[in-house]
Short mmCIF file of C-alpha atoms in Angstrom, two decimals:
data_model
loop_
_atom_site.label_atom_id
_atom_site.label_comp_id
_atom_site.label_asym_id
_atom_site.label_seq_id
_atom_site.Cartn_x
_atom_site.Cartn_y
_atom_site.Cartn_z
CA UNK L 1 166.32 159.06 85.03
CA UNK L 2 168.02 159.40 81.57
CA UNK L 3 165.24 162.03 80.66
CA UNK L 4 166.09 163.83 84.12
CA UNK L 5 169.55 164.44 83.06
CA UNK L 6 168.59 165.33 79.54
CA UNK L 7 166.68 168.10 80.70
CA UNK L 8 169.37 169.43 83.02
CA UNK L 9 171.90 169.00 80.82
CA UNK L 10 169.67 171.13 78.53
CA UNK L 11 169.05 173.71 81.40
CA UNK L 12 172.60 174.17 81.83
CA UNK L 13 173.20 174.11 78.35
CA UNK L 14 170.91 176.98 77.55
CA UNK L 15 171.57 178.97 80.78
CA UNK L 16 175.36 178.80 81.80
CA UNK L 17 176.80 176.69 84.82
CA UNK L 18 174.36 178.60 87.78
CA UNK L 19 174.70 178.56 91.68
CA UNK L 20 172.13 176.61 93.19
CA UNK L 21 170.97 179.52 94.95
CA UNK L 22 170.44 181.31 91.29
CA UNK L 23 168.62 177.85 89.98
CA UNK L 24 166.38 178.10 92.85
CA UNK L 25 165.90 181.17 92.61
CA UNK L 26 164.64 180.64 88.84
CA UNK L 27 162.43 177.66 89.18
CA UNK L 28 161.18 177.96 92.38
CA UNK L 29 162.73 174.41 93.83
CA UNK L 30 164.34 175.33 97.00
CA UNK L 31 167.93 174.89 97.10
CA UNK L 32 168.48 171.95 99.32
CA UNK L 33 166.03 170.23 96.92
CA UNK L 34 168.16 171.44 93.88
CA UNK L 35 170.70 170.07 95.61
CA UNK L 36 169.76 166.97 95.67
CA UNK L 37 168.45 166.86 91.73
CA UNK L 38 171.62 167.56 90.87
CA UNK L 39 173.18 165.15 92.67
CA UNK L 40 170.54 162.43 91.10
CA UNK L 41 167.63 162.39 93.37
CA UNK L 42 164.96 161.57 90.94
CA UNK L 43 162.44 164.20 89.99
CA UNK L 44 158.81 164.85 90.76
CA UNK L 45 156.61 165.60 87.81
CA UNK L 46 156.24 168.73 89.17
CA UNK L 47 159.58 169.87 89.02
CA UNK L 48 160.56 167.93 85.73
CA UNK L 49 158.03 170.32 84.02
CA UNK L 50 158.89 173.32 85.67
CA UNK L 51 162.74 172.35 83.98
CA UNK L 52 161.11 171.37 80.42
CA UNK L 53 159.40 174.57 80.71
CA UNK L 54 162.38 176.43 81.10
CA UNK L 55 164.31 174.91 78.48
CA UNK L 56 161.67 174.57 75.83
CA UNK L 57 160.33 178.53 76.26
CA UNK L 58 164.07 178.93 74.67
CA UNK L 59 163.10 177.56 71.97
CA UNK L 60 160.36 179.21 69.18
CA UNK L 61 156.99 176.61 69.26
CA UNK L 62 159.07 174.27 71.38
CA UNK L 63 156.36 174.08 74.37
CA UNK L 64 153.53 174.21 71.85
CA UNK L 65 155.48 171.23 69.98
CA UNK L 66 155.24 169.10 73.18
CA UNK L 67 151.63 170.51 74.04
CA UNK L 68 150.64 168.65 70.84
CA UNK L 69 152.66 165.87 71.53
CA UNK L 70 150.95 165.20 74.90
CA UNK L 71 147.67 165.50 73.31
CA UNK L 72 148.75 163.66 70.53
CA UNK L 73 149.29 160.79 73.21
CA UNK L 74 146.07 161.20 74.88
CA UNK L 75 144.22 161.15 71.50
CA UNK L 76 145.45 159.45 68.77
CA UNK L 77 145.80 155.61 68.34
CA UNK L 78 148.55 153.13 67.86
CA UNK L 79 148.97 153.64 63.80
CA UNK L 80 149.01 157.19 63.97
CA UNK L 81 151.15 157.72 66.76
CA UNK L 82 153.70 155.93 64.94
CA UNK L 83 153.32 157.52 62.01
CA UNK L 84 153.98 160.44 63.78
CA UNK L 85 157.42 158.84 65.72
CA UNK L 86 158.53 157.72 62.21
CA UNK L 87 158.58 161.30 60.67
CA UNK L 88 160.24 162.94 63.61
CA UNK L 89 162.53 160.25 63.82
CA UNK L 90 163.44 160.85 60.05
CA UNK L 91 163.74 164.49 60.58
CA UNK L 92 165.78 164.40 62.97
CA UNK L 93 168.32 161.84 61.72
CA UNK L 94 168.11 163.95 58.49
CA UNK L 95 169.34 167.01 60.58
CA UNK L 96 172.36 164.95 62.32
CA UNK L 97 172.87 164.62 58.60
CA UNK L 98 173.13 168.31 58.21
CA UNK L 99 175.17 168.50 60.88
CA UNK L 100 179.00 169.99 60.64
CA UNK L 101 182.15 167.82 61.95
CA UNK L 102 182.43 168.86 65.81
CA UNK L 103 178.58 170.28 66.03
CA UNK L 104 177.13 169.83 69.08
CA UNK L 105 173.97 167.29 69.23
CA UNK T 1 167.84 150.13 58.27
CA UNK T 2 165.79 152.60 56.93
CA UNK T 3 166.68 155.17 54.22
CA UNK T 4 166.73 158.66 53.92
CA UNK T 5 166.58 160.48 50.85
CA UNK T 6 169.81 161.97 51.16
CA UNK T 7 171.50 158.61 51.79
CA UNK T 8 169.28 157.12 49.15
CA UNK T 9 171.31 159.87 46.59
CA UNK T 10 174.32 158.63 47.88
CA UNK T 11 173.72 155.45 47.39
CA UNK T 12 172.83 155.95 44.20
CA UNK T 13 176.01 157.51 43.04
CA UNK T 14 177.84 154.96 44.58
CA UNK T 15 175.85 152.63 42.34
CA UNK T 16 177.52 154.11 39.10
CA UNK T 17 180.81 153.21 40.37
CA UNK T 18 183.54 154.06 42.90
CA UNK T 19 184.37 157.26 43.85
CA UNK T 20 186.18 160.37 45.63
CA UNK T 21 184.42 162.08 48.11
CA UNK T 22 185.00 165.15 45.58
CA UNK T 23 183.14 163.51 42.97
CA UNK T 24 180.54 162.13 44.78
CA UNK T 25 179.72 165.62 46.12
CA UNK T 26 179.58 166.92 42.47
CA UNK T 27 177.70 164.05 41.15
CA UNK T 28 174.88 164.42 43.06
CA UNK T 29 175.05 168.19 44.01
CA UNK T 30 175.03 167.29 47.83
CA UNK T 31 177.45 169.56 50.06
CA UNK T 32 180.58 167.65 51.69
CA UNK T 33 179.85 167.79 55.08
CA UNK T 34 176.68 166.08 54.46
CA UNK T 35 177.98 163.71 52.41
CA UNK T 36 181.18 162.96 54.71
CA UNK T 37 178.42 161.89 57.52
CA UNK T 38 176.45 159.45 55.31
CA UNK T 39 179.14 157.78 54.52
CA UNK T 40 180.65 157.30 57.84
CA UNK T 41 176.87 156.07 58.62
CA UNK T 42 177.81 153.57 55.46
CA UNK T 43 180.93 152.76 56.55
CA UNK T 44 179.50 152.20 60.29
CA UNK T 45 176.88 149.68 58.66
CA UNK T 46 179.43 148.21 56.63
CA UNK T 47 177.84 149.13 53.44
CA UNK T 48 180.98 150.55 51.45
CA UNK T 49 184.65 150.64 51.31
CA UNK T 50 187.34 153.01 51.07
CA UNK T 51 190.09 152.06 48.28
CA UNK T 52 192.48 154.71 48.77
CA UNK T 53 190.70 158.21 48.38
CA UNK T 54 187.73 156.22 46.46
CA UNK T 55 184.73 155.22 48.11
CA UNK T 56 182.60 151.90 47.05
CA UNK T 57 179.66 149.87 47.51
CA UNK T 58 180.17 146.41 49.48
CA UNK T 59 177.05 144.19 50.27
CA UNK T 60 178.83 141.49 51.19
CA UNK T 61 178.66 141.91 54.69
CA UNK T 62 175.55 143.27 54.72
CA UNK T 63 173.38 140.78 52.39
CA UNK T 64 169.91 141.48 54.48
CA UNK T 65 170.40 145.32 53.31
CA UNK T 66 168.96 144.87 49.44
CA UNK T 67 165.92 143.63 51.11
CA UNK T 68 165.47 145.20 53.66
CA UNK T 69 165.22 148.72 51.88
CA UNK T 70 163.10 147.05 49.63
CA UNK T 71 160.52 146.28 52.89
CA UNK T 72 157.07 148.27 51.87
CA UNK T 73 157.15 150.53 55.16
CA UNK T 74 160.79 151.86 54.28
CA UNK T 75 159.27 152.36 50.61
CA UNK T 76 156.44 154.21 51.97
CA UNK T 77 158.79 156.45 54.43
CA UNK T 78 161.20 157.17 51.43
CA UNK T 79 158.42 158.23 48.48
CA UNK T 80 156.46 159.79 51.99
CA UNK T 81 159.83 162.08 52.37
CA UNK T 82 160.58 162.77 48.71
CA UNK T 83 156.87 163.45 47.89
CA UNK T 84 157.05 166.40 50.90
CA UNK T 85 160.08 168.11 49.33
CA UNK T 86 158.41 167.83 46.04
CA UNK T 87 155.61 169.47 47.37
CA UNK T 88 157.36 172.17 49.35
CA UNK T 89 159.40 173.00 45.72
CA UNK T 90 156.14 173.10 43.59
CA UNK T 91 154.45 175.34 46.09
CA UNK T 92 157.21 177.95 46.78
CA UNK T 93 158.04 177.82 43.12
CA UNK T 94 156.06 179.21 40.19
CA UNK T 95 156.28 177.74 37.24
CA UNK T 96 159.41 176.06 37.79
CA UNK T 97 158.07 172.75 38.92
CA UNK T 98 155.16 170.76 37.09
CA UNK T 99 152.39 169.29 38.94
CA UNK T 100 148.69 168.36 38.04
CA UNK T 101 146.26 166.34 40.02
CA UNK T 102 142.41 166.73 39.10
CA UNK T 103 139.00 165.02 40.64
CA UNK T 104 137.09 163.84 37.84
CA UNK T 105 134.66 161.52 36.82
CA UNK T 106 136.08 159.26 33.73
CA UNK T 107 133.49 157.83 31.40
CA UNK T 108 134.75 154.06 30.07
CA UNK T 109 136.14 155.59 26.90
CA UNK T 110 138.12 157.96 28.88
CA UNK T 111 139.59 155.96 30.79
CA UNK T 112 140.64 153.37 28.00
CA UNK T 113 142.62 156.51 26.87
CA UNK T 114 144.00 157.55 30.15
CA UNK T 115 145.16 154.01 30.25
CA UNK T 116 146.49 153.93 26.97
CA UNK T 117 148.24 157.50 27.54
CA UNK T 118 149.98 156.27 31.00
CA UNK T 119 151.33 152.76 29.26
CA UNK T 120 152.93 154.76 26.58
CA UNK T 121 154.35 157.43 29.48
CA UNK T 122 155.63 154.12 31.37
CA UNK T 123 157.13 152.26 28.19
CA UNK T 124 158.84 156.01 27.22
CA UNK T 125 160.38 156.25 30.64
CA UNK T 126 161.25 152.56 30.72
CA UNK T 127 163.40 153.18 27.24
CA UNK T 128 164.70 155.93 28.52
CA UNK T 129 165.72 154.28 31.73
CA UNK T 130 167.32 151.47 29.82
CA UNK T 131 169.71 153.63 27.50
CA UNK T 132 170.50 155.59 30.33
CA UNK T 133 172.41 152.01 31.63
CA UNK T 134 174.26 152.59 28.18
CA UNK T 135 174.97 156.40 27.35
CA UNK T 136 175.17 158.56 30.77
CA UNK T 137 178.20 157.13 32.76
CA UNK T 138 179.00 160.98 32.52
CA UNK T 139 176.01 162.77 33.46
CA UNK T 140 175.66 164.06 36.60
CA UNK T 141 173.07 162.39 38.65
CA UNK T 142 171.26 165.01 40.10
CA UNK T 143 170.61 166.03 36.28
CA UNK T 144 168.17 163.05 36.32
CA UNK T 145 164.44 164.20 35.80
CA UNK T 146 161.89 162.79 38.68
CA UNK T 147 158.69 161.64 37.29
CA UNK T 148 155.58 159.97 38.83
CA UNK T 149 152.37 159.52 38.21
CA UNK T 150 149.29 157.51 39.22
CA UNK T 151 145.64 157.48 39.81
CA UNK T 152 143.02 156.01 42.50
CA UNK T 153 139.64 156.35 43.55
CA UNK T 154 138.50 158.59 45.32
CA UNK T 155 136.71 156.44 47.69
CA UNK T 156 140.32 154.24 48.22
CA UNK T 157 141.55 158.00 49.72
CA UNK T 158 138.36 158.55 51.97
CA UNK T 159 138.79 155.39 53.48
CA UNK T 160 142.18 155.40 54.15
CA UNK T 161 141.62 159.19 55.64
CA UNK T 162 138.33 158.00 57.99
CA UNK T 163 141.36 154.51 59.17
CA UNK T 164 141.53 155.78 63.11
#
């Protein structure tokens, strides 16, 4: 549930405070279902992707940075998987570093 | 905790001594803002003090920290991190940054000499390390020179690459 609000909290974020209607419109949920994700009602994969799609085709290589990931999971054993956690962790503590007083996260 | 390089600079600065935020900035050429959020991280893990406008180490709390940086795996992720910007400098610079690393086969003789060579690199540095304890209170830090070198076999790296 914590990753479901992430990722609307990122939709909104990227896209402005929408109308249901307008969200439906743009991911294809209907609106009473929108509705209810808003309001909480925990996700189906299906429509948790169509949101992470969304979001992450803002960003440049985002989608093709969690394409690897996913195979990444799928392939890749314990050691190297954490290898890989470690160094993303680090890079992205050493960008909060970067970060100016009042940035947003 | 594990360090970053950044916070590892910071550290060391703090090492020489208390200080101003304004002089730890110029010490070790890091900008403020990033040096104002390490050291609220510090200050969060109760690894320094602020004496008026001066910051300065304080272990006492925090007597585990010493050893745990000194843990192999946050070793590896530190040298892991600095060894990447090292590499990004030397290959986006030309000339500016020195770096040699060659495959060779070493007869016996040769590698009497290479030892010979790298104990009098390591007993240079290690003098040079010692009188900078004595003589370079002023220096800046990030004037310091980084130097490493090292040698394996080959085989030791094709192993480690083929580990699953």
């Amino acid at each position: 549930m914590k990753l479901q609000k992430w990722i609307i909290d990122k939709y909104t974020d990227l896209y402005g405070l929408k109308t249901l209607k307008e969200i439906s419109k743009d991911t294809g949920i209907q609106v009473t279902r929108v509705f209810r994700l808003m309001h909480g009602k925990e996700m189906k994969i299906g429509e948790f992707e169509i949101f992470q799609e969304k979001v992450f085709n803002n960003f440049e290589k985002g989608s093709s940075v969690i394409e690897l990931a996913n195979e990444c999971l799928l392939k890749l054993g314990n050691q190297k998987l954490g290898e890989i956690d470690e160094f993303l962790r680090r890079t992205l503590n050493i960008a909060e570093l970067k970060r100016n007083k009042g940035e947003k996260k | 905790m594990k360090l970053l390089f950044l916070e590892r600079v910071i550290l060391e600065t703090l090492g020489r001594g208390k200080r101003e935020l304004h002089k730890i900035c110029q010490d070790c050429s890091v900008e403020k803002n990033v040096v104002e959020n390490i050291l609220y991280k510090f200050f969060n893990e109760k690894l320094i003090l602020k004496n008026k406008e001066a910051f300065l180490l304080d272990f006492s709390k925090r007597e585990d920290f010493l050893e745990e940086i000194k843990k192999k795996g946050n070793i590896k992720e530190e040298l892991k991190e600095l060894l990447n910007y090292f590499l990004n400098i030397f290959i986006n610079s030309e000339n500016k940054v020195q770096f040699g690393l060659k495959k060779v086969w070493v007869g016996e003789k040769d590698e009497k000499m290479l030892e010979l060579y790298l104990s009098k690199i390591d007993l240079l540095l290690k003098k040079a390390e010692a009188s900078n304890k004595s003589n370079n209170s002023n220096k800046k830090l990030s004037l310091k020179k980084v130097i490493f070198w090292g040698s394996c076999e080959y085989e030791l790296l094709i192993k480690e690459a083929l580990k699953r």
